[in-house]
Amino acid sequence: MKQRALCLFASLLLLLAAALPAAAADYGLIYDETNLLYTDRIEFLGTETLPAFLERYDIDLRVDILTSKGDFETLTDTAAYLYTEYEYGGSNGGNGASLTLLVEEDADGLTLLDWVAYFAGDSDEWTTNASWNINEVYNLLTPDALDGDIEQDAEVIADAIEAMVTGLDDFVQAGGVGGTIWSPHTEGNLPDGEQPGGDEPSQPVEPPVSGEEEEETLGSVTDTAGILSEHEWQQLTRQADQLAETYGVGVYLVTVDNYRDLGSSINDAADALYHGFDLGIGEDRDAILLLLSMDDRNYNLIAYGDQAKAAFTTAGRERLDDFFLDDFGDNRWYDGFAEYLTWSGDFLEQAKNGTPYAGDHLPMTAEERSSAIRTRVAIILGVPLVVAVIYIFILTSKMKSVATAVEASAYLSGRLQLTRDYDHHTHTTETRRRIEKESSSSDSDGGGSGTSGRF
Amino acid sequence: MAVQVTNYQCPACNGPLQFDGPSGKLACEYCGSTYPVAEIEAMYAEKDAKAAGNMAAAEAKRGEDAGEWNLSGLNDDWGADAQGMKAYNCPSCGAELICDATTAATSCPYCGNPTVVPGQFQGMLKPDFVIPFKLKKADAIAALKKHYEGKPLLPGVFKDENHLEEIKGVYVPFWLFDGEGEGDVSYDATRTRTYRDGDEEVTETDHYDVYRSGYVAFERIPVDGSSKMPDDYMDSIEPFNYADLTAFSAAYLPGFLADKYDVSAEESGRRADARAENTVESCLRDTVRGYDTVSVRQRHIRLHRGEVKYALLPVWLLTTKWNDQNYLFAMNGQTGKFVGNLPVDKGKKWRMFALVYGVTAVVTALAVLFPGGLLNLLGM
C-alpha cells in the first residue's frame, strides 16, 4: 500500500515537472520565454536603451519573445492582453508599444512564426502614426530571419529592437507624439526639428539667464544638431560621465546648428554654454568642452579651470584635435566623439600622474605611430644592409688592384697657369612657399583656453 | 603654391633692384638709383653677349690642333751595343724579345711558350732611356705573398694551391710623351640659401657665369708600347720615379728580357692625349670653388704635342694558375708597387655579408627599441 502511494506521488511529481514550462528570462524590459537569447547586447537594450527611451519620452517600449499565443486566436490579441495585464505604458495607460515575437525552438535555434508591434496610449498621433516609422523592423523580421544558430538569432532580434527604437525616436523627435517633449539635452526646449505643429523654426540651445530663471543643467553630451542616434548618445554620455567621475573634470560634448545663436565667435559660444549652464566640477569648475557648429563646420575645444587647463595644454589640445578631425572630416561623428572622449581620458590620466601632455611630450597620432614604426623597421633593416654592403664593397675592392688610368696628374710639370678667369653673378631667383596652418589657439574672454578650427 | 621671381642688381652699388609701380622703373633699395626696365634688361643682355663674345674670341684665337708628336729624337742606331744584343721571336704570341748576348731566352714571358726562336736584331729602335731593375726576383715573390695577406674574401685554397708558373723580369717598352695642355671652360654655377619669412619659406638662388682658361705642361706621360702588356696593368704600377731614368745602355740588360714595341708612338699617343685632356679639365675645374652646383656649359681643350722618347721600364711579371685559370701579377721593378686581381670566394662573401648584417641588425634593433637599455649596457 505504502509502495503504491509512493509510486503514485512520484508519478504526479513527474507529471507536474513535465507540465511546468521552462523558466522564462527577463532582461529589463525584454521578456524572453525561451530563456535562450541572453547576450550582452540584448541585456543592454532591455536594461538601458528601453528604460532610457521611457525616461526621455515617457513612452514605454517593451519586447516580448513568446513560445505560444496562449489562449488567443491571434498574436495581436496576445500582445494586447499582455500590454494591459502587465500595465505596459504605466498604470495611467500612457503611451507605449510592445514588439511581440512568436518563436519556436528547433534543432538549429529558433524559427520566427509571427510578430506584431502593438501601440497603445492616450495620444492619437502615437497610436495612429507611430507604426509607420518602423519599416526597418519589417525588413529585418522576415519569415526566415531566424535561420541561424541561437547567437545569430539573438543578433537579428537585437537589430530589430534597435531599429524599432531608432524609428520611434525619429518619430518623436519630429513631433509625432504632440505636446511638449521632455529631453535631458535641453530641458524645456526641443533638441532639433520642428515645434509641435511643425511650422515654426527649430529652437537652438539657449543657455538660461542666471538669476531670473531657475538655472538649467547641460548633460555631458548634448546633441542639438541631431547627428547621433539614441544608442550612440547613450554610449558617449556614459563614457563622458565616467571620465568626469574618475578625474573630477567635466568632460562635455555639444553639437549645435550654428554657434552664432550663442555668441559672435565660437569662443564666445563656448563661454556662453560654460557659464550659462554652470558647467564644470569642483570649486574651479574644471571642464573640457568640445563644441561643434554644424552649419559652418567649425569646432572649438576649450578647457576651463586650472586642473583642466593643466591637463589640456595648448600643444596638447592641438594634438588632441588631430585624433578626431579626420573622422569629422568624413562625417563619422560617433567615431570622432569616441576618439575625443578616449583621448581626453588619456590626457587626464597623464595629468593625474604628473606628466601632462605638453611640449615634446605628446601622444602620437595614428599616422605618426605608423610612421614611427615604419621608420624603426626601415632603420633596423636598412642600416645593417648599408653597413654590410659597404663592408663587402671595401673587401671586394681590395681584391682588385688593376685599373686603367684616365689622368696624368703625376706627370704635371709645374702648376696650372690660369690665363683668364671670372665669376659673374647674372641673376637671383626666389621661390616662396606658404606654410599652411590648420588650427589656432587662443584664450576666451570667459576664462577658457581653447583651440578652434574647421573640420 | 610656389612663386618664382628674378632679381637684378643695381649697376651702381650691386644692391637689389625692385620695380617701383608709380614711376614704372626699377629702383635700387640701397642707393635709390632708378633705371628704366628696358635699360637693365638690355644691360644684362649685353653682359651675356659679352660672355659669349669672349668665348667666340677665345675660339677664334685657337688655331688648328697643335701638331703631331715629335718623333725626331728616335733612332735605330745602336752603335757598338748592337754587337752584344740578341733577338728572339715567340711563334705562339708573336712577342719580339731582345736581350744581351749572355742571356738565354728560354720561354716567352708573356704566354709561357717554351720554344722561342732566335730572330733578327735589326731595324729595332734604340731606347733613349732605361730605368734599371732595382728589385730582385725574390722581392717579387715576397711581394706576391704579401699581396695575398689581409684579403678575407680570398679563397683559402688559393694561397695553398696556386703555384708560381712563371716569374720573369722584363723591360717593357714605353713611349714617354712631353707636351702642354691648354683649356678654356665655361660653367653655370649656383649658390642657394633658404630662410623663413613669416609664414613663408623662401629659397634664394644666385646664378653665376663662371669662366676659366689656363695651361699646364706635361712631362713624360708613359704609355706602354707593347700590345702584349695589358695597358691597365702598366697604368696600375705607375708611377715610375724618373729620377732614376738614365740614358740607355745594354749593360742594364743582362738577366732580363726586353720587349720590342709593337704599338707605334702615334697610336700610343692617343692614350696620352686622352690623359692629358682629362687632366687639364680637372685642373681647371679644381679652381671653381664655393658653389652649391657647377655644370659645364662649354669646354675646349687643346694640346701642344712635344717630344716623344722611347724607354725601357722594369717590370716583374708573375703568372699563377688556379682552378684552370691563369692569374697575372705585375710588380714595378723600381718602386715595388704590386698589382694583380685576385679571385673572390662567393661563398665567403655571402657568409661575411650575412654575419655583418646579422650583428649590425641586432645592435641596431637594440639601439632603436631599447635606447636606454643599450646605453646602460655600454656603461653610459
Coordinates of C-alpha atoms in Angstrom, one line a residue, chain A residues 238-408:
Chain A
R238 CA 28.2 57.0 -20.2
Q239 CA 31.8 57.4 -21.2
A240 CA 31.9 61.1 -20.5
D241 CA 30.2 60.7 -17.1
Q242 CA 32.7 58.0 -16.2
L243 CA 35.6 60.3 -17.0
A244 CA 34.1 63.1 -15.0
E245 CA 33.6 60.8 -12.0
T246 CA 37.1 59.4 -12.2
Y247 CA 39.1 62.6 -12.7
G248 CA 36.9 65.3 -11.2
V249 CA 36.9 67.3 -14.5
G250 CA 33.7 67.8 -16.5
V251 CA 34.0 66.3 -20.0
Y252 CA 31.5 67.9 -22.3
L253 CA 30.5 67.5 -25.9
V254 CA 27.9 69.8 -27.5
T255 CA 26.7 70.0 -31.1
V256 CA 24.7 73.0 -32.3
D257 CA 23.5 74.0 -35.8
N258 CA 25.2 77.4 -35.6
Y259 CA 27.4 78.8 -32.9
R260 CA 26.2 82.3 -33.8
D261 CA 23.0 81.5 -32.0
L262 CA 25.0 81.6 -28.8
G263 CA 27.8 84.1 -29.4
S264 CA 29.6 86.2 -32.0
S265 CA 32.6 83.9 -32.1
I266 CA 32.9 80.2 -31.4
N267 CA 34.9 81.0 -28.2
D268 CA 32.0 83.2 -27.0
A269 CA 29.6 80.5 -27.8
A270 CA 31.6 78.0 -25.7
D271 CA 31.8 80.6 -22.8
A272 CA 28.0 81.1 -23.0
L273 CA 27.4 77.4 -22.6
Y274 CA 30.0 77.0 -19.8
H275 CA 28.8 79.9 -17.8
G276 CA 25.1 79.7 -18.7
F277 CA 24.8 76.1 -17.7
D278 CA 27.3 76.3 -14.9
L279 CA 29.4 73.5 -16.4
G280 CA 32.5 72.0 -14.6
I281 CA 33.2 70.2 -11.5
G282 CA 34.6 71.4 -8.2
E283 CA 35.4 74.8 -6.9
D284 CA 37.3 75.7 -10.0
R285 CA 34.6 74.3 -12.2
D286 CA 37.2 72.3 -14.2
A287 CA 35.9 71.3 -17.6
I288 CA 36.9 70.4 -21.1
L289 CA 34.3 71.2 -23.8
L290 CA 34.2 70.2 -27.4
L291 CA 31.7 72.4 -29.3
L292 CA 30.7 71.6 -32.9
S293 CA 28.9 74.1 -35.1
M294 CA 27.5 72.1 -38.0
D295 CA 26.3 74.8 -40.4
D296 CA 29.8 76.2 -40.9
R297 CA 31.7 73.1 -39.7
N298 CA 33.6 75.0 -37.0
Y299 CA 34.8 73.4 -33.8
N300 CA 36.1 74.7 -30.5
L301 CA 38.0 72.6 -28.0
I302 CA 38.2 74.7 -24.8
A303 CA 39.4 74.0 -21.2
Y304 CA 38.2 75.8 -18.1
G305 CA 39.7 75.7 -14.6
D306 CA 43.3 75.2 -13.6
Q307 CA 43.1 71.4 -13.4
A308 CA 41.6 71.1 -16.9
K309 CA 44.0 73.7 -18.4
A310 CA 46.9 71.8 -16.9
A311 CA 45.7 68.6 -18.4
F312 CA 44.7 70.1 -21.8
T313 CA 47.6 72.5 -22.6
T314 CA 47.7 74.4 -25.9
A315 CA 50.1 71.9 -27.5
G316 CA 48.1 69.0 -26.1
R317 CA 44.8 70.4 -27.4
E318 CA 46.3 70.9 -30.9
R319 CA 47.4 67.3 -30.8
L320 CA 44.0 66.1 -29.3
D321 CA 42.1 67.6 -32.2
D322 CA 44.3 65.6 -34.6
F323 CA 42.7 62.5 -33.3
F324 CA 39.1 63.3 -34.2
L325 CA 39.3 65.9 -37.0
D326 CA 39.8 63.2 -39.7
D327 CA 36.6 61.4 -38.5
F328 CA 34.6 64.6 -38.5
G329 CA 36.0 65.4 -42.0
D330 CA 34.4 62.2 -43.2
N331 CA 31.2 62.8 -41.2
R332 CA 31.9 59.9 -38.9
W333 CA 30.5 61.7 -35.8
Y334 CA 30.3 58.9 -33.3
D335 CA 33.8 57.7 -34.1
G336 CA 35.2 61.2 -33.8
F337 CA 33.4 61.8 -30.5
A338 CA 34.5 58.5 -29.2
E339 CA 38.1 59.3 -30.0
Y340 CA 37.7 62.7 -28.3
L341 CA 36.5 61.0 -25.1
T342 CA 39.0 58.2 -25.1
W343 CA 42.0 60.5 -25.6
S344 CA 40.6 63.0 -23.1
G345 CA 40.7 60.2 -20.6
D346 CA 44.4 59.6 -21.6
F347 CA 45.2 63.3 -21.2
L348 CA 43.5 63.3 -17.8
E349 CA 45.4 60.2 -16.7
Q350 CA 48.7 61.7 -17.8
A351 CA 48.0 64.9 -15.8
K352 CA 47.0 62.8 -12.8
N353 CA 50.3 61.0 -13.0
G354 CA 52.1 64.4 -13.0
T355 CA 53.1 64.1 -16.7
P356 CA 50.6 66.1 -18.6
Y357 CA 50.9 66.2 -22.4
A358 CA 52.8 69.4 -23.4
G359 CA 55.8 70.5 -25.4
D360 CA 57.7 67.4 -26.7
H361 CA 55.7 65.0 -24.6
L362 CA 52.7 64.5 -26.8
P363 CA 50.8 61.4 -27.8
M364 CA 51.4 60.2 -31.3
T365 CA 48.7 60.3 -33.9
A366 CA 47.9 57.1 -35.8
E367 CA 49.9 58.4 -38.7
E368 CA 52.8 59.3 -36.5
R369 CA 52.7 55.9 -34.9
S370 CA 52.7 54.2 -38.3
S371 CA 55.4 56.5 -39.5
A372 CA 57.4 55.8 -36.3
I373 CA 57.0 52.1 -36.8
R374 CA 57.9 52.3 -40.5
T375 CA 60.9 54.4 -39.6
R376 CA 62.1 51.9 -37.0
V377 CA 61.7 49.0 -39.3
A378 CA 63.5 50.8 -42.1
I379 CA 66.4 51.6 -39.7
I380 CA 66.6 48.1 -38.3
L381 CA 66.6 46.6 -41.8
G382 CA 68.2 49.3 -43.7
V383 CA 71.2 50.3 -41.6
P384 CA 72.6 46.8 -41.3
L385 CA 72.1 46.4 -45.1
V386 CA 74.1 49.6 -45.8
V387 CA 76.8 48.6 -43.4
A388 CA 77.1 45.1 -44.8
V389 CA 77.1 46.4 -48.4
I390 CA 79.8 49.0 -47.6
Y391 CA 81.9 46.4 -45.8
I392 CA 81.7 43.8 -48.5
F393 CA 82.3 46.5 -51.1
I394 CA 85.5 47.5 -49.3
L395 CA 86.7 43.9 -49.0
T396 CA 85.8 43.2 -52.7
S397 CA 87.6 46.3 -53.9
K398 CA 90.7 45.2 -52.1
M399 CA 90.7 42.2 -54.4
K400 CA 91.0 44.4 -57.5
S401 CA 94.2 46.5 -57.9
V402 CA 94.2 46.9 -61.6
A403 CA 92.6 49.9 -63.4
T404 CA 93.1 52.0 -66.4
A405 CA 94.5 55.5 -65.7
V406 CA 92.4 58.4 -67.1
E407 CA 94.5 61.3 -66.0
A408 CA 98.2 62.2 -65.9

